[in-house]
Short mmCIF file of C-alpha atoms in Angstrom, two decimals:
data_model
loop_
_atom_site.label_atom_id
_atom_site.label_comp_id
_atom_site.label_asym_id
_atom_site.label_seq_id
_atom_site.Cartn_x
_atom_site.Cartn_y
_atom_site.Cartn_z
CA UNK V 7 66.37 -20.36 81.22
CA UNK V 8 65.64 -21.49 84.76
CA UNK V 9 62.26 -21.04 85.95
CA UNK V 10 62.33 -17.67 88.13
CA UNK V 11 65.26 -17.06 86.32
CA UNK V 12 65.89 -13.71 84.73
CA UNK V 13 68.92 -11.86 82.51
CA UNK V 14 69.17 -8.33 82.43
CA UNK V 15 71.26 -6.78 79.81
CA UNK V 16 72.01 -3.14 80.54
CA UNK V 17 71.07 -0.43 78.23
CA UNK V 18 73.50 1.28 76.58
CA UNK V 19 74.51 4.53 75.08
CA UNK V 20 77.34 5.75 73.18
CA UNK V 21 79.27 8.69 73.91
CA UNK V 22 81.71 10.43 72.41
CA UNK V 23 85.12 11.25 74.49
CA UNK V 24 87.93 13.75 72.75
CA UNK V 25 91.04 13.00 74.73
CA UNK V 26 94.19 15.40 74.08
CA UNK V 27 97.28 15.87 76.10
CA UNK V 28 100.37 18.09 76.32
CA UNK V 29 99.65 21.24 73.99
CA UNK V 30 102.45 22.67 75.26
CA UNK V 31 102.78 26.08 72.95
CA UNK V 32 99.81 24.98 70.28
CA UNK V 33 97.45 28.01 71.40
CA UNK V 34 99.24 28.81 74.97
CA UNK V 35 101.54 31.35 75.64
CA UNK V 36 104.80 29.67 77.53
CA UNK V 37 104.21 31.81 80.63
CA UNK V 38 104.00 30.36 84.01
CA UNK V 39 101.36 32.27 85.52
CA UNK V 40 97.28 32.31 85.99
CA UNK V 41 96.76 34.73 82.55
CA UNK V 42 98.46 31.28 80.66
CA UNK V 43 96.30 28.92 82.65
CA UNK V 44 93.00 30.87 82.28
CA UNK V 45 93.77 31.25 78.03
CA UNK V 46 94.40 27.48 78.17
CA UNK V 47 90.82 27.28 79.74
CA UNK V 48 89.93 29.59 77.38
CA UNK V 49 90.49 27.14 74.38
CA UNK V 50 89.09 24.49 75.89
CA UNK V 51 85.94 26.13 76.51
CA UNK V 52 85.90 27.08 72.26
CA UNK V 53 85.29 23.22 71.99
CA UNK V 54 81.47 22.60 71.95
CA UNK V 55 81.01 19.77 74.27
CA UNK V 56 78.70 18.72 77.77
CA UNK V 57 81.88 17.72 80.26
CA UNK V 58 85.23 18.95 79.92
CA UNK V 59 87.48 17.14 82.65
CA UNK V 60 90.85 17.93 83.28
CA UNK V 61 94.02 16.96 84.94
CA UNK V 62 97.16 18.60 85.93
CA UNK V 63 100.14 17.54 84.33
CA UNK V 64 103.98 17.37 85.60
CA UNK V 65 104.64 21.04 84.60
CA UNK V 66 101.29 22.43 86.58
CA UNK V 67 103.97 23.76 89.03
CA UNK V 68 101.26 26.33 90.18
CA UNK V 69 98.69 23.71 90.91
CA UNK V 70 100.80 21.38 92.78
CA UNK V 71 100.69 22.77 96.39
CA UNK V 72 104.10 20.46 97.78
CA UNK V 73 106.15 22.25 94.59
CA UNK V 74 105.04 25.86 95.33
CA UNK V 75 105.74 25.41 98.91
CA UNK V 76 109.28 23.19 98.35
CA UNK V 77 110.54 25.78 96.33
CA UNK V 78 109.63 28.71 97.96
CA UNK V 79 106.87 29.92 95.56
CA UNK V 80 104.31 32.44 96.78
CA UNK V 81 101.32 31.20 98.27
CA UNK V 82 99.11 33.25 96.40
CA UNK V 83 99.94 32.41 93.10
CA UNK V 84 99.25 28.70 94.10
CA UNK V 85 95.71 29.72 95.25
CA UNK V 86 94.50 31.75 92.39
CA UNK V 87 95.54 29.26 90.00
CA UNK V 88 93.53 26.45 92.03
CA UNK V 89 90.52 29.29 92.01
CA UNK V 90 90.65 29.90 88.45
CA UNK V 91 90.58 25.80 87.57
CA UNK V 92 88.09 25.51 90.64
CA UNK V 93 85.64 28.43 89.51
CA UNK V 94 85.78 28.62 85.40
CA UNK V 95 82.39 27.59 84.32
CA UNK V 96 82.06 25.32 82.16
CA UNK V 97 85.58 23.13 83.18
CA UNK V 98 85.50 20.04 86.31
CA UNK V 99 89.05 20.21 87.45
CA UNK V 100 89.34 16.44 88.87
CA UNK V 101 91.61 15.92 91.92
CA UNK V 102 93.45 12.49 92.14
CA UNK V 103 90.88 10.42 93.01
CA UNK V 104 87.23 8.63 91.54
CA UNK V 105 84.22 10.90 90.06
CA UNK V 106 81.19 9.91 88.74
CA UNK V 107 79.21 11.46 86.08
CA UNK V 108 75.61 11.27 84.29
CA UNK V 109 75.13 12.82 81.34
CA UNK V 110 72.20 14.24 80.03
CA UNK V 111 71.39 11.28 77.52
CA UNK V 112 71.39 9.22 80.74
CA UNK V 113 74.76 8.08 80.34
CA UNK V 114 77.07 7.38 83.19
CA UNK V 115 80.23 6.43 83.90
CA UNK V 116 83.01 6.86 86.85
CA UNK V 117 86.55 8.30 86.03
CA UNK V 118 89.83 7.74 87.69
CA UNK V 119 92.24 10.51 87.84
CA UNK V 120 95.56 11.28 89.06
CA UNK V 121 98.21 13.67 87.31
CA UNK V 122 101.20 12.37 89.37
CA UNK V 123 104.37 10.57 87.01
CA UNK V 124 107.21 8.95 88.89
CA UNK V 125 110.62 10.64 88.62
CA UNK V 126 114.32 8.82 88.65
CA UNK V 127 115.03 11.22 91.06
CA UNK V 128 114.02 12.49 94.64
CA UNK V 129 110.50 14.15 94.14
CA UNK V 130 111.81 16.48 97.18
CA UNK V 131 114.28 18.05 94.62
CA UNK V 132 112.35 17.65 91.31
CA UNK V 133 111.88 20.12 88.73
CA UNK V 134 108.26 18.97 87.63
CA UNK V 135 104.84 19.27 89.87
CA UNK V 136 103.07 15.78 91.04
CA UNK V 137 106.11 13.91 91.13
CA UNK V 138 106.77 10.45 93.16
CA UNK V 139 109.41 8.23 93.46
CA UNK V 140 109.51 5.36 90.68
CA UNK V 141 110.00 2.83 93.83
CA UNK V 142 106.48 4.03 95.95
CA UNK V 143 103.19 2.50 94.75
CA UNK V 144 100.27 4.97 95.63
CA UNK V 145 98.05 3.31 93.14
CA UNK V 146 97.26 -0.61 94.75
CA UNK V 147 96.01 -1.05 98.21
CA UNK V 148 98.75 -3.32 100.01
CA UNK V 149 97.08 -6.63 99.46
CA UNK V 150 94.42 -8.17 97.54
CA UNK V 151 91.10 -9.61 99.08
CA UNK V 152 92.96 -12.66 98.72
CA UNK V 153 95.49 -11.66 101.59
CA UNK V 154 98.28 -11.98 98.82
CA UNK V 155 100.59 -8.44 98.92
CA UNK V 156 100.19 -6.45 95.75
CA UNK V 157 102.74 -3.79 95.64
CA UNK V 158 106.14 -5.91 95.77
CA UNK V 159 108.44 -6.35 98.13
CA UNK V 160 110.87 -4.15 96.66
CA UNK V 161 108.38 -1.32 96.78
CA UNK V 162 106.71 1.20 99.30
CA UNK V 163 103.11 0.74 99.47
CA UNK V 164 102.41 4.97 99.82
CA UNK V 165 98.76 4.46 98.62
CA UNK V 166 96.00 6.51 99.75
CA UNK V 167 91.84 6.08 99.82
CA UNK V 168 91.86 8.51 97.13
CA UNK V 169 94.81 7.29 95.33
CA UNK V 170 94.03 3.63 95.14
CA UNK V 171 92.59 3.09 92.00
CA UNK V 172 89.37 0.66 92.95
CA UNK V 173 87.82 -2.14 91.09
CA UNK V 174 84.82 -1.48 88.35
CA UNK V 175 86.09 1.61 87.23
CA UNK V 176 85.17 2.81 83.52
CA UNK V 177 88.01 5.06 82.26
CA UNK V 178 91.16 6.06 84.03
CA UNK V 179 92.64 9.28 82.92
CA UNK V 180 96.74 9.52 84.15
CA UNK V 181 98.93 12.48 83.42
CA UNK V 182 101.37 9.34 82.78
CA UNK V 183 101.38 6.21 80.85
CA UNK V 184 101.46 2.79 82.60
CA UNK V 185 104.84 0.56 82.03
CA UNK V 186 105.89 -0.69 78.59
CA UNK V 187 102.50 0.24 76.89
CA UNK V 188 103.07 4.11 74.74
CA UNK V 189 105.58 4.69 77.22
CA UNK V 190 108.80 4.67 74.60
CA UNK V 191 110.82 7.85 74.83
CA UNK V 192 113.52 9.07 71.93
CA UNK V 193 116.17 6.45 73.23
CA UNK V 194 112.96 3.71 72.74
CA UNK V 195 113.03 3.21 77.09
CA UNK V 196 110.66 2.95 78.98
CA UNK V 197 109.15 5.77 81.26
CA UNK V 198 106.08 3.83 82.29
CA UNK V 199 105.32 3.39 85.67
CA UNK V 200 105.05 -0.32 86.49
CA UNK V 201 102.85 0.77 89.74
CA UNK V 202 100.25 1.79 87.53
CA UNK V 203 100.27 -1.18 85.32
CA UNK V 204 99.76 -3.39 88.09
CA UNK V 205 96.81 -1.37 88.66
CA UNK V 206 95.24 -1.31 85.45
CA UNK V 207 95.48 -4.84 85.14
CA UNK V 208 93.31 -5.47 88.38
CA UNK V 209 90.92 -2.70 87.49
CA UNK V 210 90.38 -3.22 83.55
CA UNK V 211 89.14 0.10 82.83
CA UNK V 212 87.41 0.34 79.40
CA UNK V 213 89.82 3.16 78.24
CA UNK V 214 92.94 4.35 80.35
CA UNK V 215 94.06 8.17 78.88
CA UNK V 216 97.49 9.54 79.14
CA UNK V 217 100.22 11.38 77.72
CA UNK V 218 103.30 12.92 78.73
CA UNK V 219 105.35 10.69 76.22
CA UNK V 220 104.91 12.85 73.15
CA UNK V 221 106.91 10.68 71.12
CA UNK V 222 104.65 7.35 72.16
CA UNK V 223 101.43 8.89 70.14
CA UNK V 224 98.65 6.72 69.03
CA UNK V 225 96.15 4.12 70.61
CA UNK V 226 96.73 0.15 71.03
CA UNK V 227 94.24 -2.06 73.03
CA UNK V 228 95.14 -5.05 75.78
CA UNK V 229 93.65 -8.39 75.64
CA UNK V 230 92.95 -9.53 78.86
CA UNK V 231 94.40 -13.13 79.38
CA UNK V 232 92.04 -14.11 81.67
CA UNK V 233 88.98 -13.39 79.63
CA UNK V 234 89.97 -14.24 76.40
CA UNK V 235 89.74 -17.57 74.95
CA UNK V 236 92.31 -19.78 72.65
CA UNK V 237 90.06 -19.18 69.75
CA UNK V 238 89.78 -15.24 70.79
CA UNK V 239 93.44 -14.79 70.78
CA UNK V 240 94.54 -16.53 67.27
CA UNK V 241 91.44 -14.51 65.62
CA UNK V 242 93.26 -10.95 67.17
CA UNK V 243 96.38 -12.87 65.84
CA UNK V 244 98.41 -12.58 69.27
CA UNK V 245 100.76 -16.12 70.42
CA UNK V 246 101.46 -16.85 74.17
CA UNK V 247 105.04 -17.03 74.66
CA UNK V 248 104.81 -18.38 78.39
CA UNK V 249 107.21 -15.38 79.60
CA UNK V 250 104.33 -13.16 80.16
CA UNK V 251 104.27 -11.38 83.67
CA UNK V 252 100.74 -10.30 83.97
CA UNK V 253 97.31 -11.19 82.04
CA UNK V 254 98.07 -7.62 80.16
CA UNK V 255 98.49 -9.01 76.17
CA UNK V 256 99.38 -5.90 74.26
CA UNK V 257 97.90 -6.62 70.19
CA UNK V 258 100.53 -6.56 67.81
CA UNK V 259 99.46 -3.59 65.86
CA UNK V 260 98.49 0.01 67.05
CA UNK V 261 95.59 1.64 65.93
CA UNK V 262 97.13 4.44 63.99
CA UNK V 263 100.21 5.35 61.75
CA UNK V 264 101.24 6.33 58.20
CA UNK V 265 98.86 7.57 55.87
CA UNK V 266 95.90 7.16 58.52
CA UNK V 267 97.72 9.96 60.63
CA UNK V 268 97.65 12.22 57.97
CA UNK V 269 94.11 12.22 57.49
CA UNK V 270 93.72 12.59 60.61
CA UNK V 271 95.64 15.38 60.87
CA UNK V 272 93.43 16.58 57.57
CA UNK V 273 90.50 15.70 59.87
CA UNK V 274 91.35 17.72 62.95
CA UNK V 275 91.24 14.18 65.25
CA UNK V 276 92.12 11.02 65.26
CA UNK V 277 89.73 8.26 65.74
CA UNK V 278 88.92 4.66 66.54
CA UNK V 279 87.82 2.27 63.76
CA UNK V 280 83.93 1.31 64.44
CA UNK V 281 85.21 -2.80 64.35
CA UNK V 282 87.32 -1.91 67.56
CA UNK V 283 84.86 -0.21 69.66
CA UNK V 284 82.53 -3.02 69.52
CA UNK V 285 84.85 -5.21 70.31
CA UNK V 286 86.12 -3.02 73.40
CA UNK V 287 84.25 -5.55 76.32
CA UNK V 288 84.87 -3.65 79.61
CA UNK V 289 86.82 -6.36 81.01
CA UNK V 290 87.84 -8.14 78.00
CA UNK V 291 89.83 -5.40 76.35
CA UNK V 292 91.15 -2.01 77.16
CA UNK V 293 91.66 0.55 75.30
CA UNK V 294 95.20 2.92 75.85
CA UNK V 295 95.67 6.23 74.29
CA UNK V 296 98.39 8.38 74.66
CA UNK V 297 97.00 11.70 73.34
CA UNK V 298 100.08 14.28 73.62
CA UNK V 299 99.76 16.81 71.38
CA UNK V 300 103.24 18.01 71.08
CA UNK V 301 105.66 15.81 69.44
CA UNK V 302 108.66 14.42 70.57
CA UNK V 303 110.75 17.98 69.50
CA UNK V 304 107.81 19.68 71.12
CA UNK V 305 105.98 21.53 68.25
CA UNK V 306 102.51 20.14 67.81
CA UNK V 307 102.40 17.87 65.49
CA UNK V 308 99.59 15.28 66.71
CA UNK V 309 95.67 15.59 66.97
CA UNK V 310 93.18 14.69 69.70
CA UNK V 311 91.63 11.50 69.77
CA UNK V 312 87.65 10.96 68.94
CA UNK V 313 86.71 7.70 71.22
CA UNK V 314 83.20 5.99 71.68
CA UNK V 315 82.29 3.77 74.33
CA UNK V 316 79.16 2.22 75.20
CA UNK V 317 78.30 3.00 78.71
CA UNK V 318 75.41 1.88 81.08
CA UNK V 319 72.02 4.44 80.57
CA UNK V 320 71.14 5.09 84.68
CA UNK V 321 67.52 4.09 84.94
CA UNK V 322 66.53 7.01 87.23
CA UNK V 323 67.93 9.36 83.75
CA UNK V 324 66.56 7.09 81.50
CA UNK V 325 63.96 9.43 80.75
CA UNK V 326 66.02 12.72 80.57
CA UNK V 327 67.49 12.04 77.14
CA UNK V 328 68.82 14.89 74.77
CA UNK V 329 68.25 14.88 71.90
CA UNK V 330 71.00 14.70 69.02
CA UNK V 331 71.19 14.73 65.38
CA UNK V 332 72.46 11.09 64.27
CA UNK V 333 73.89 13.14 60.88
CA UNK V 334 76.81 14.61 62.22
CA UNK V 335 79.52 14.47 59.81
CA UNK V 336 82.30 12.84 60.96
CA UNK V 337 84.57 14.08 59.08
CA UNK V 338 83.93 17.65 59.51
CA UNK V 339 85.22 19.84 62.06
CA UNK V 340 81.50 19.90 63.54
CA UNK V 341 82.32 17.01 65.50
CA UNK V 342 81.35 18.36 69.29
CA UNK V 343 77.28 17.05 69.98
CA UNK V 344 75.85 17.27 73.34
CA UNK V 345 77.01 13.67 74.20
CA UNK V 346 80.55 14.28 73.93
CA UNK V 347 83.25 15.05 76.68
CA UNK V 348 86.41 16.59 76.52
CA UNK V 349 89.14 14.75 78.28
CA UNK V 350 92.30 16.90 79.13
CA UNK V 351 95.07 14.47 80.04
CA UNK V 352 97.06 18.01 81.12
CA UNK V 353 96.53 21.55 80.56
CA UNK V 354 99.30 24.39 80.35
CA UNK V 355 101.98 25.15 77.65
CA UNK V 356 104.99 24.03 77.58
CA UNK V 357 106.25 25.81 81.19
CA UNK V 358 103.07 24.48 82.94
CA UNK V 359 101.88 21.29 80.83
#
């Protein structure tokens, strides 16, 4: 090392994130009004955990202020629901936009969120909440720092300084899944939005959490092409075909299915191997997880997802550290310590989800 010289490695801390999504009629009644949205709250608040962040979802009619007042809902129902997400102790309802947190073990991280999902159809005249059209990019600013455009020419750049999703962000949590990666409806499409992809892949988040594709389940990391070497990629067993569009590699194999699901299931959640999460490298790999409850026929056949990250220890909270018992059994239902947050991709049952 260079004389004057000096490397500083951040210190870390692991926390624990359950992410779940679409729960449609698991422990909601299907009833669009505020006593469904405030049980919903109601069983999220039964799970024993420091931050419980949550996201509207395309069904969150009630929530979505342009729906209630394009289809000539009352007013009022619109602002007690908002109230009641707003003013439950306990929940942070997260507008589209960035939040940062700090935990009490001195862990912190920042969050994107944003429960829009683009529809095939004229959002003016859609049945869902949070809708935009598939051709209007509200997640990229309209060029890079480079000068070069980012949302195509093809495209309307609709973006926002809340919507744009910036650079260094740690997790992004979407309503809906980014093109071609769990985005595979029954007729094995894809109901992606390529808008978004184009913004993970100049953000690299360490996770990005979705749902809304209940039949797209499960959790699959990108490889970064631009941070990965030759000798990186053959050892996660993924080939370069030259056709690729972006540096998004998707690795050949997701993270869960078969007899792994159904212990998971056995379980109550679904988790990451401990091989994967240290080798998730914020900006190196990212980790995707589609965590819809509901499966593809609706009934609720899936379970949450247990995720650890490593993030950064802020040196001002260094000192403020909880403590937490190490011997938590993993594979009991007792799975909620002080470090872990509750992710809620979407809320409602099926009429509001």
């Amino acid at each position: 090392m260079a004389p004057g010289v000096s490397t500083v490695v951040p210190i870390q801390k692991s926390v624990r994130f359950l992410v779940l999504s679409d729960t449609h009629d698991m422990v909601l009644n299907n009833v669009p009004d505020a006593d469904a949205l405030q049980e919903s709250l109601t069983f999220l608040l039964s799970i024993n955990a420091e931050l419980r962040l949550v996201i509207a979802g395309n069904h969150d009619t009630l929530l979505d202020q342009s729906y209630v007042q394009g289809h000539g809902e009352e007013s009022s129902s619109h602002e007690e629901a908002v109230k009641i997400m707003n003013e439950t102790p306990g929940i942070t309802y997260l507008s589209e936009g960035t939040h940062t947190f700090t935990l009490t073990n001195g862990a912190s991280f920042n969050i994107y969120a944003s429960p829009f999902t683009p529809s095939q159809y004229n959002p003016k005249y859609s049945l869902h909440a949070y809708q935009y059209a598939s051709s209007e990019d509200r997640y990229n600013p309209v060029a890079g720092s480079n000068g070069k455009a980012i949302t195509p020419a093809y495209a309307a750049n609709v973006s926002s300084p809340t919507s744009i999703i910036p650079h260094g962000i740690d997790i992004m949590m979407t309503h809906g899944p980014p093109k071609y990666i769990l985005d595979q409806p029954g007729d094995n499409s894809s109901a992606g939005c390529e808008h978004l992809r184009r913004a993970v892949c100049r953000t690299k988040p360490l996770m990005h959490c979705f749902g809304h594709i209940h039949s797209s389940y499960g959790a699959q990391r990108v490889v970064w092409r631009c941070s990965a070497t030759k000798d990186e990629l053959e050892e996660l067993d993924i080939t370069l075909t030259g056709t690729e569009d972006d540096d998004a590699l998707l690795l050949p194999r997701p993270e869960i299915d078969g007899i792994v699901k159904n212990s998971s299931r056995r379980r109550g959640y679904a988790r990451i191997s401990v091989q994967v999460q240290k080798e998730l490298v914020k900006g190196k790999q990212t980790l995707m997880v589609n965590a819809a409850i509901a499966e593809e026929e609706g009934r609720p056949g899936n379970v949450p997802w247990m995720v650890e990250l490593s993030l950064p220890i802020v040196a001002a909270n260094a000192q403020k550290k909880r403590k937490f018992s190490e011997a938590d059994d993993d594979d009991s239902r007792k799975r909620h310590t002080d470090n872990t947050t509750v992710l809620k991709v979407n809320k409602r049952s099926k009429k509001l989800a």
